[in-house]
């Protein structure tokens, strides 16, 4: 059972906008910046967005995030087939003094 | 470019021990906190442990506390995870991860399989 809650699956067609949610608590999402990771099949996770809304070099601005209270979300606009992957939210937890992750959302591009 | 290369994974019996290593290059290793994060087959990500840049402090997930020990050798640009009293539920790919306010670069991982 993950500390952060994500729906296990999401889907969309090319060009659509999809949203992936992440729910936590006051000791993690409310207090600290949320990071998002993309994991392509058979690959290591890759940092997608950090510090709530910062994108590393090379990540397109089709990816955006928002946060409110103890919840956060990742939005992907102009969905492309190469976006098919698992997406994880992660945040520092002040009570556990460690990183906590969501269970991951598998995004399917139909 | 940043490279993290894990090694030392393999098959071990329940109750046994294993040490996995991570060789870092492409950045000043001694400037960064480092973590181990694992992923059981077909499952999500689970943080295991982190260690400060000088190695003076470390913390562990409750699931491994008292059984795993993280360490580093800044002279060798290397990170280690000593795993004792291994259980079937420790079976996972173990990733070496650099931290810069958040886990940023990940190695490709090393698979640890614990047979019961």
PDB file of C-alpha atoms in Angstrom:
ATOM      1  CA  UNK A   1       0.000   0.000   0.000  1.00  0.00           C
ATOM      2  CA  UNK A   2       1.602   3.238  -1.194  1.00  0.00           C
ATOM      3  CA  UNK A   3       1.586   6.382   0.955  1.00  0.00           C
ATOM      4  CA  UNK A   4       0.446   8.457  -2.032  1.00  0.00           C
ATOM      5  CA  UNK A   5      -2.665   7.394  -3.923  1.00  0.00           C
ATOM      6  CA  UNK A   6      -2.825   7.242  -7.700  1.00  0.00           C
ATOM      7  CA  UNK A   7      -5.412   5.595  -9.910  1.00  0.00           C
ATOM      8  CA  UNK A   8      -3.834   2.532 -11.514  1.00  0.00           C
ATOM      9  CA  UNK A   9      -4.711   3.418 -15.089  1.00  0.00           C
ATOM     10  CA  UNK A  10      -5.584   6.246 -17.462  1.00  0.00           C
ATOM     11  CA  UNK A  11      -6.067   6.441 -21.195  1.00  0.00           C
ATOM     12  CA  UNK A  12      -6.580   8.846 -24.047  1.00  0.00           C
ATOM     13  CA  UNK A  13      -6.384   9.179 -27.780  1.00  0.00           C
ATOM     14  CA  UNK A  14      -3.664  11.047 -29.672  1.00  0.00           C
ATOM     15  CA  UNK A  15      -4.044  14.798 -29.312  1.00  0.00           C
ATOM     16  CA  UNK A  16      -6.206  14.583 -26.206  1.00  0.00           C
ATOM     17  CA  UNK A  17      -5.435  15.993 -22.777  1.00  0.00           C
ATOM     18  CA  UNK A  18      -5.240  13.576 -19.875  1.00  0.00           C
ATOM     19  CA  UNK A  19      -4.799  14.171 -16.164  1.00  0.00           C
ATOM     20  CA  UNK A  20      -3.176  11.909 -13.587  1.00  0.00           C
ATOM     21  CA  UNK A  21      -3.920  12.593  -9.926  1.00  0.00           C
ATOM     22  CA  UNK A  22      -1.919  12.008  -6.750  1.00  0.00           C
ATOM     23  CA  UNK A  23      -3.356  12.217  -3.265  1.00  0.00           C
ATOM     24  CA  UNK A  24      -1.347  12.477  -0.068  1.00  0.00           C
ATOM     25  CA  UNK A  25      -1.439  14.148   3.326  1.00  0.00           C
ATOM     26  CA  UNK A  26      -0.288  17.149   5.321  1.00  0.00           C
ATOM     27  CA  UNK A  27       3.090  15.587   6.059  1.00  0.00           C
ATOM     28  CA  UNK A  28       3.978  15.189   2.398  1.00  0.00           C
ATOM     29  CA  UNK A  29       2.130  16.934  -0.446  1.00  0.00           C
ATOM     30  CA  UNK A  30       0.831  19.838   1.626  1.00  0.00           C
ATOM     31  CA  UNK A  31       4.296  20.571   3.017  1.00  0.00           C
ATOM     32  CA  UNK A  32       6.690  19.780   0.166  1.00  0.00           C
ATOM     33  CA  UNK A  33       7.200  20.001  -3.565  1.00  0.00           C
ATOM     34  CA  UNK A  34       5.828  17.175  -5.692  1.00  0.00           C
ATOM     35  CA  UNK A  35       7.968  15.462  -8.301  1.00  0.00           C
ATOM     36  CA  UNK A  36       6.758  13.360 -11.209  1.00  0.00           C
ATOM     37  CA  UNK A  37       8.528  10.498 -12.961  1.00  0.00           C
ATOM     38  CA  UNK A  38       7.950   8.751 -16.265  1.00  0.00           C
ATOM     39  CA  UNK A  39       8.916   5.109 -16.611  1.00  0.00           C
ATOM     40  CA  UNK A  40       8.917   3.667 -20.096  1.00  0.00           C
ATOM     41  CA  UNK A  41       8.594  -0.123 -20.392  1.00  0.00           C
ATOM     42  CA  UNK A  42      11.776  -1.879 -19.301  1.00  0.00           C
ATOM     43  CA  UNK A  43      13.529   1.372 -18.411  1.00  0.00           C
ATOM     44  CA  UNK A  44      14.526   3.214 -15.252  1.00  0.00           C
ATOM     45  CA  UNK A  45      12.300   6.070 -14.123  1.00  0.00           C
ATOM     46  CA  UNK A  46      13.096   9.491 -15.517  1.00  0.00           C
ATOM     47  CA  UNK A  47      12.483  12.786 -13.732  1.00  0.00           C
ATOM     48  CA  UNK A  48       9.667  14.527 -15.595  1.00  0.00           C
ATOM     49  CA  UNK A  49       8.725  17.483 -13.392  1.00  0.00           C
ATOM     50  CA  UNK A  50      10.206  18.668 -10.095  1.00  0.00           C
ATOM     51  CA  UNK A  51       9.594  21.393  -7.568  1.00  0.00           C
ATOM     52  CA  UNK A  52       5.882  21.287  -8.359  1.00  0.00           C
ATOM     53  CA  UNK A  53       6.168  22.702 -11.888  1.00  0.00           C
ATOM     54  CA  UNK A  54       9.780  22.728 -13.144  1.00  0.00           C
ATOM     55  CA  UNK A  55      10.715  20.686 -16.203  1.00  0.00           C
ATOM     56  CA  UNK A  56      14.246  19.329 -16.722  1.00  0.00           C
ATOM     57  CA  UNK A  57      15.877  20.184 -20.006  1.00  0.00           C
ATOM     58  CA  UNK A  58      14.319  18.239 -22.860  1.00  0.00           C
ATOM     59  CA  UNK A  59      10.909  17.689 -21.295  1.00  0.00           C
ATOM     60  CA  UNK A  60       8.274  19.308 -23.520  1.00  0.00           C
ATOM     61  CA  UNK A  61       5.849  21.862 -22.140  1.00  0.00           C
ATOM     62  CA  UNK A  62       2.987  19.495 -22.991  1.00  0.00           C
ATOM     63  CA  UNK A  63       3.602  18.237 -19.451  1.00  0.00           C
ATOM     64  CA  UNK A  64       2.329  20.441 -16.635  1.00  0.00           C
ATOM     65  CA  UNK A  65       1.361  20.055 -13.004  1.00  0.00           C
ATOM     66  CA  UNK A  66      -0.774  21.592 -10.319  1.00  0.00           C
ATOM     67  CA  UNK A  67      -1.117  21.206  -6.583  1.00  0.00           C
ATOM     68  CA  UNK A  68      -3.828  22.061  -4.110  1.00  0.00           C
ATOM     69  CA  UNK A  69      -3.732  21.137  -0.440  1.00  0.00           C
ATOM     70  CA  UNK A  70      -2.911  17.461  -0.157  1.00  0.00           C
ATOM     71  CA  UNK A  71      -3.435  16.621  -3.830  1.00  0.00           C
ATOM     72  CA  UNK A  72      -1.442  17.111  -6.998  1.00  0.00           C
ATOM     73  CA  UNK A  73      -1.965  16.322 -10.642  1.00  0.00           C
ATOM     74  CA  UNK A  74      -0.009  15.869 -13.835  1.00  0.00           C
ATOM     75  CA  UNK A  75      -1.565  16.968 -17.106  1.00  0.00           C
ATOM     76  CA  UNK A  76      -0.400  15.826 -20.512  1.00  0.00           C
ATOM     77  CA  UNK A  77      -1.748  17.770 -23.462  1.00  0.00           C
ATOM     78  CA  UNK A  78      -1.462  16.860 -27.130  1.00  0.00           C
ATOM     79  CA  UNK A  79      -1.108  13.205 -26.175  1.00  0.00           C
ATOM     80  CA  UNK A  80       1.372  11.233 -28.264  1.00  0.00           C
ATOM     81  CA  UNK A  81       1.981   7.498 -28.618  1.00  0.00           C
ATOM     82  CA  UNK A  82       5.421   7.862 -27.014  1.00  0.00           C
ATOM     83  CA  UNK A  83       3.742   9.133 -23.835  1.00  0.00           C
ATOM     84  CA  UNK A  84       2.538   5.588 -23.121  1.00  0.00           C
ATOM     85  CA  UNK A  85       4.303   4.792 -19.861  1.00  0.00           C
ATOM     86  CA  UNK A  86       3.916   4.498 -16.108  1.00  0.00           C
ATOM     87  CA  UNK A  87       3.798   7.791 -14.215  1.00  0.00           C
ATOM     88  CA  UNK A  88       4.704   8.171 -10.542  1.00  0.00           C
ATOM     89  CA  UNK A  89       4.342  11.063  -8.139  1.00  0.00           C
ATOM     90  CA  UNK A  90       6.900  11.390  -5.352  1.00  0.00           C
ATOM     91  CA  UNK A  91       7.352  13.764  -2.461  1.00  0.00           C
ATOM     92  CA  UNK A  92       9.369  14.073   0.739  1.00  0.00           C
ATOM     93  CA  UNK A  93       7.459  12.993   3.825  1.00  0.00           C
ATOM     94  CA  UNK A  94       8.319  14.974   6.956  1.00  0.00           C
ATOM     95  CA  UNK A  95       6.960  12.310   9.306  1.00  0.00           C
ATOM     96  CA  UNK A  96       8.804   9.393   7.696  1.00  0.00           C
ATOM     97  CA  UNK A  97      11.936  11.445   6.905  1.00  0.00           C
ATOM     98  CA  UNK A  98      12.077   9.801   3.517  1.00  0.00           C
ATOM     99  CA  UNK A  99      10.631   9.802   0.024  1.00  0.00           C
ATOM    100  CA  UNK A 100       7.161   8.449  -0.605  1.00  0.00           C
ATOM    101  CA  UNK A 101       5.775   7.411  -3.955  1.00  0.00           C
ATOM    102  CA  UNK A 102       2.389   6.891  -5.497  1.00  0.00           C
ATOM    103  CA  UNK A 103       1.541   3.426  -6.732  1.00  0.00           C
ATOM    104  CA  UNK A 104       1.878   4.586 -10.316  1.00  0.00           C
ATOM    105  CA  UNK A 105      -0.567   5.233 -13.145  1.00  0.00           C
ATOM    106  CA  UNK A 106      -0.264   3.270 -16.365  1.00  0.00           C
ATOM    107  CA  UNK A 107      -1.107   5.564 -19.260  1.00  0.00           C
ATOM    108  CA  UNK A 108      -2.392   3.921 -22.424  1.00  0.00           C
ATOM    109  CA  UNK A 109      -2.600   5.847 -25.686  1.00  0.00           C
ATOM    110  CA  UNK A 110      -5.480   4.326 -27.618  1.00  0.00           C
TER     111      UNK A 110
ATOM    112  CA  UNK B   1      27.168  13.086 -18.392  1.00  0.00           C
ATOM    113  CA  UNK B   2      25.844  11.618 -15.167  1.00  0.00           C
ATOM    114  CA  UNK B   3      26.228   7.849 -14.983  1.00  0.00           C
ATOM    115  CA  UNK B   4      25.165   5.513 -12.217  1.00  0.00           C
ATOM    116  CA  UNK B   5      25.989   1.852 -12.717  1.00  0.00           C
ATOM    117  CA  UNK B   6      24.707  -0.695 -10.234  1.00  0.00           C
ATOM    118  CA  UNK B   7      26.186  -4.139  -9.731  1.00  0.00           C
ATOM    119  CA  UNK B   8      26.092  -7.042  -7.317  1.00  0.00           C
ATOM    120  CA  UNK B   9      22.532  -8.228  -7.738  1.00  0.00           C
ATOM    121  CA  UNK B  10      21.681 -11.882  -8.005  1.00  0.00           C
ATOM    122  CA  UNK B  11      19.873 -14.846  -6.502  1.00  0.00           C
ATOM    123  CA  UNK B  12      20.101 -15.385  -2.756  1.00  0.00           C
ATOM    124  CA  UNK B  13      18.232 -17.579  -0.314  1.00  0.00           C
ATOM    125  CA  UNK B  14      15.919 -16.151   2.310  1.00  0.00           C
ATOM    126  CA  UNK B  15      17.896 -15.241   5.391  1.00  0.00           C
ATOM    127  CA  UNK B  16      21.025 -14.619   3.354  1.00  0.00           C
ATOM    128  CA  UNK B  17      23.031 -11.479   2.650  1.00  0.00           C
ATOM    129  CA  UNK B  18      24.032  -9.508  -0.415  1.00  0.00           C
ATOM    130  CA  UNK B  19      25.824  -6.243  -1.094  1.00  0.00           C
ATOM    131  CA  UNK B  20      24.945  -4.145  -4.099  1.00  0.00           C
ATOM    132  CA  UNK B  21      27.167  -1.363  -5.355  1.00  0.00           C
ATOM    133  CA  UNK B  22      26.825   1.727  -7.489  1.00  0.00           C
ATOM    134  CA  UNK B  23      29.645   3.379  -9.419  1.00  0.00           C
ATOM    135  CA  UNK B  24      29.049   7.061 -10.078  1.00  0.00           C
ATOM    136  CA  UNK B  25      30.638   9.263 -12.690  1.00  0.00           C
ATOM    137  CA  UNK B  26      30.046  12.506 -14.539  1.00  0.00           C
ATOM    138  CA  UNK B  27      29.472  14.640 -11.441  1.00  0.00           C
ATOM    139  CA  UNK B  28      31.114  15.478  -8.118  1.00  0.00           C
ATOM    140  CA  UNK B  29      29.866  12.506  -6.143  1.00  0.00           C
ATOM    141  CA  UNK B  30      30.846  13.908  -2.749  1.00  0.00           C
ATOM    142  CA  UNK B  31      28.523  16.894  -3.217  1.00  0.00           C
ATOM    143  CA  UNK B  32      25.317  14.868  -3.407  1.00  0.00           C
ATOM    144  CA  UNK B  33      23.018  12.914  -1.154  1.00  0.00           C
ATOM    145  CA  UNK B  34      22.324   9.469  -2.615  1.00  0.00           C
ATOM    146  CA  UNK B  35      19.459   7.027  -2.286  1.00  0.00           C
ATOM    147  CA  UNK B  36      18.505   3.464  -3.024  1.00  0.00           C
ATOM    148  CA  UNK B  37      14.996   3.007  -4.415  1.00  0.00           C
ATOM    149  CA  UNK B  38      13.592  -0.382  -5.336  1.00  0.00           C
ATOM    150  CA  UNK B  39      10.854  -1.773  -7.539  1.00  0.00           C
ATOM    151  CA  UNK B  40       9.421  -5.241  -7.039  1.00  0.00           C
ATOM    152  CA  UNK B  41       8.482  -7.073 -10.264  1.00  0.00           C
ATOM    153  CA  UNK B  42       5.371  -5.505 -11.755  1.00  0.00           C
ATOM    154  CA  UNK B  43       5.007  -3.145  -8.793  1.00  0.00           C
ATOM    155  CA  UNK B  44       5.610   0.505  -7.975  1.00  0.00           C
ATOM    156  CA  UNK B  45       8.593   2.365  -6.601  1.00  0.00           C
ATOM    157  CA  UNK B  46       9.638   2.170  -2.958  1.00  0.00           C
ATOM    158  CA  UNK B  47      12.291   4.349  -1.332  1.00  0.00           C
ATOM    159  CA  UNK B  48      14.720   2.210   0.688  1.00  0.00           C
ATOM    160  CA  UNK B  49      17.371   4.492   2.154  1.00  0.00           C
ATOM    161  CA  UNK B  50      19.288   7.714   1.737  1.00  0.00           C
ATOM    162  CA  UNK B  51      22.693   8.901   2.891  1.00  0.00           C
ATOM    163  CA  UNK B  52      24.048  12.420   3.225  1.00  0.00           C
ATOM    164  CA  UNK B  53      26.881  13.684   1.053  1.00  0.00           C
ATOM    165  CA  UNK B  54      29.568  13.122   3.712  1.00  0.00           C
ATOM    166  CA  UNK B  55      28.067   9.825   4.853  1.00  0.00           C
ATOM    167  CA  UNK B  56      27.462  11.003   8.400  1.00  0.00           C
ATOM    168  CA  UNK B  57      23.738  10.374   8.403  1.00  0.00           C
ATOM    169  CA  UNK B  58      21.422   7.850   6.812  1.00  0.00           C
ATOM    170  CA  UNK B  59      17.799   6.889   7.140  1.00  0.00           C
ATOM    171  CA  UNK B  60      15.822   3.834   6.148  1.00  0.00           C
ATOM    172  CA  UNK B  61      12.314   2.772   5.284  1.00  0.00           C
ATOM    173  CA  UNK B  62      10.671   0.852   8.108  1.00  0.00           C
ATOM    174  CA  UNK B  63      10.529  -2.228   5.872  1.00  0.00           C
ATOM    175  CA  UNK B  64      14.339  -2.549   5.858  1.00  0.00           C
ATOM    176  CA  UNK B  65      15.389  -0.826   9.077  1.00  0.00           C
ATOM    177  CA  UNK B  66      17.766  -2.979  11.093  1.00  0.00           C
ATOM    178  CA  UNK B  67      18.507  -5.269   8.130  1.00  0.00           C
ATOM    179  CA  UNK B  68      19.966  -2.973   5.457  1.00  0.00           C
ATOM    180  CA  UNK B  69      22.927  -0.585   5.736  1.00  0.00           C
ATOM    181  CA  UNK B  70      23.732   2.144   3.237  1.00  0.00           C
ATOM    182  CA  UNK B  71      27.270   3.455   2.943  1.00  0.00           C
ATOM    183  CA  UNK B  72      29.468   5.367   0.545  1.00  0.00           C
ATOM    184  CA  UNK B  73      33.111   5.816  -0.351  1.00  0.00           C
ATOM    185  CA  UNK B  74      33.575   9.298  -1.768  1.00  0.00           C
ATOM    186  CA  UNK B  75      37.183   8.552  -2.709  1.00  0.00           C
ATOM    187  CA  UNK B  76      35.922   5.751  -4.952  1.00  0.00           C
ATOM    188  CA  UNK B  77      32.744   7.532  -6.121  1.00  0.00           C
ATOM    189  CA  UNK B  78      30.771   4.549  -4.931  1.00  0.00           C
ATOM    190  CA  UNK B  79      27.551   3.853  -3.066  1.00  0.00           C
ATOM    191  CA  UNK B  80      26.715   0.583  -1.362  1.00  0.00           C
ATOM    192  CA  UNK B  81      23.769  -1.227   0.152  1.00  0.00           C
ATOM    193  CA  UNK B  82      24.475  -4.127   2.489  1.00  0.00           C
ATOM    194  CA  UNK B  83      21.382  -6.290   2.765  1.00  0.00           C
ATOM    195  CA  UNK B  84      21.112  -8.877   5.554  1.00  0.00           C
ATOM    196  CA  UNK B  85      18.339 -11.211   6.661  1.00  0.00           C
ATOM    197  CA  UNK B  86      16.837 -11.036   3.209  1.00  0.00           C
ATOM    198  CA  UNK B  87      13.188 -11.934   2.703  1.00  0.00           C
ATOM    199  CA  UNK B  88      11.178 -12.925  -0.342  1.00  0.00           C
ATOM    200  CA  UNK B  89       9.532  -9.504  -0.281  1.00  0.00           C
ATOM    201  CA  UNK B  90      12.925  -7.846  -0.811  1.00  0.00           C
ATOM    202  CA  UNK B  91      12.951  -9.218  -4.364  1.00  0.00           C
ATOM    203  CA  UNK B  92      13.198  -6.161  -6.593  1.00  0.00           C
ATOM    204  CA  UNK B  93      15.261  -4.107  -8.954  1.00  0.00           C
ATOM    205  CA  UNK B  94      17.421  -1.824  -6.819  1.00  0.00           C
ATOM    206  CA  UNK B  95      18.108   1.590  -8.284  1.00  0.00           C
ATOM    207  CA  UNK B  96      20.951   3.878  -7.270  1.00  0.00           C
ATOM    208  CA  UNK B  97      19.644   7.453  -7.377  1.00  0.00           C
ATOM    209  CA  UNK B  98      21.289  10.851  -7.090  1.00  0.00           C
ATOM    210  CA  UNK B  99      19.490  13.504  -5.104  1.00  0.00           C
ATOM    211  CA  UNK B 100      19.410  17.210  -5.771  1.00  0.00           C
ATOM    212  CA  UNK B 101      16.499  18.293  -3.640  1.00  0.00           C
ATOM    213  CA  UNK B 102      14.691  15.400  -5.269  1.00  0.00           C
ATOM    214  CA  UNK B 103      15.754  12.077  -6.816  1.00  0.00           C
ATOM    215  CA  UNK B 104      16.982  13.171 -10.222  1.00  0.00           C
ATOM    216  CA  UNK B 105      19.310  10.728 -12.000  1.00  0.00           C
ATOM    217  CA  UNK B 106      18.652   6.983 -11.766  1.00  0.00           C
ATOM    218  CA  UNK B 107      20.876   4.069 -12.670  1.00  0.00           C
ATOM    219  CA  UNK B 108      19.532   1.158 -14.719  1.00  0.00           C
ATOM    220  CA  UNK B 109      19.148  -0.970 -11.629  1.00  0.00           C
ATOM    221  CA  UNK B 110      20.315  -4.363 -10.431  1.00  0.00           C
ATOM    222  CA  UNK B 111      17.928  -7.249  -9.802  1.00  0.00           C
ATOM    223  CA  UNK B 112      17.961  -8.945  -6.426  1.00  0.00           C
ATOM    224  CA  UNK B 113      15.968 -12.165  -6.203  1.00  0.00           C
ATOM    225  CA  UNK B 114      15.357 -13.785  -2.828  1.00  0.00           C
ATOM    226  CA  UNK B 115      14.217 -17.365  -2.989  1.00  0.00           C
ATOM    227  CA  UNK B 116      12.150 -18.817  -0.197  1.00  0.00           C
TER     228      UNK B 116
END
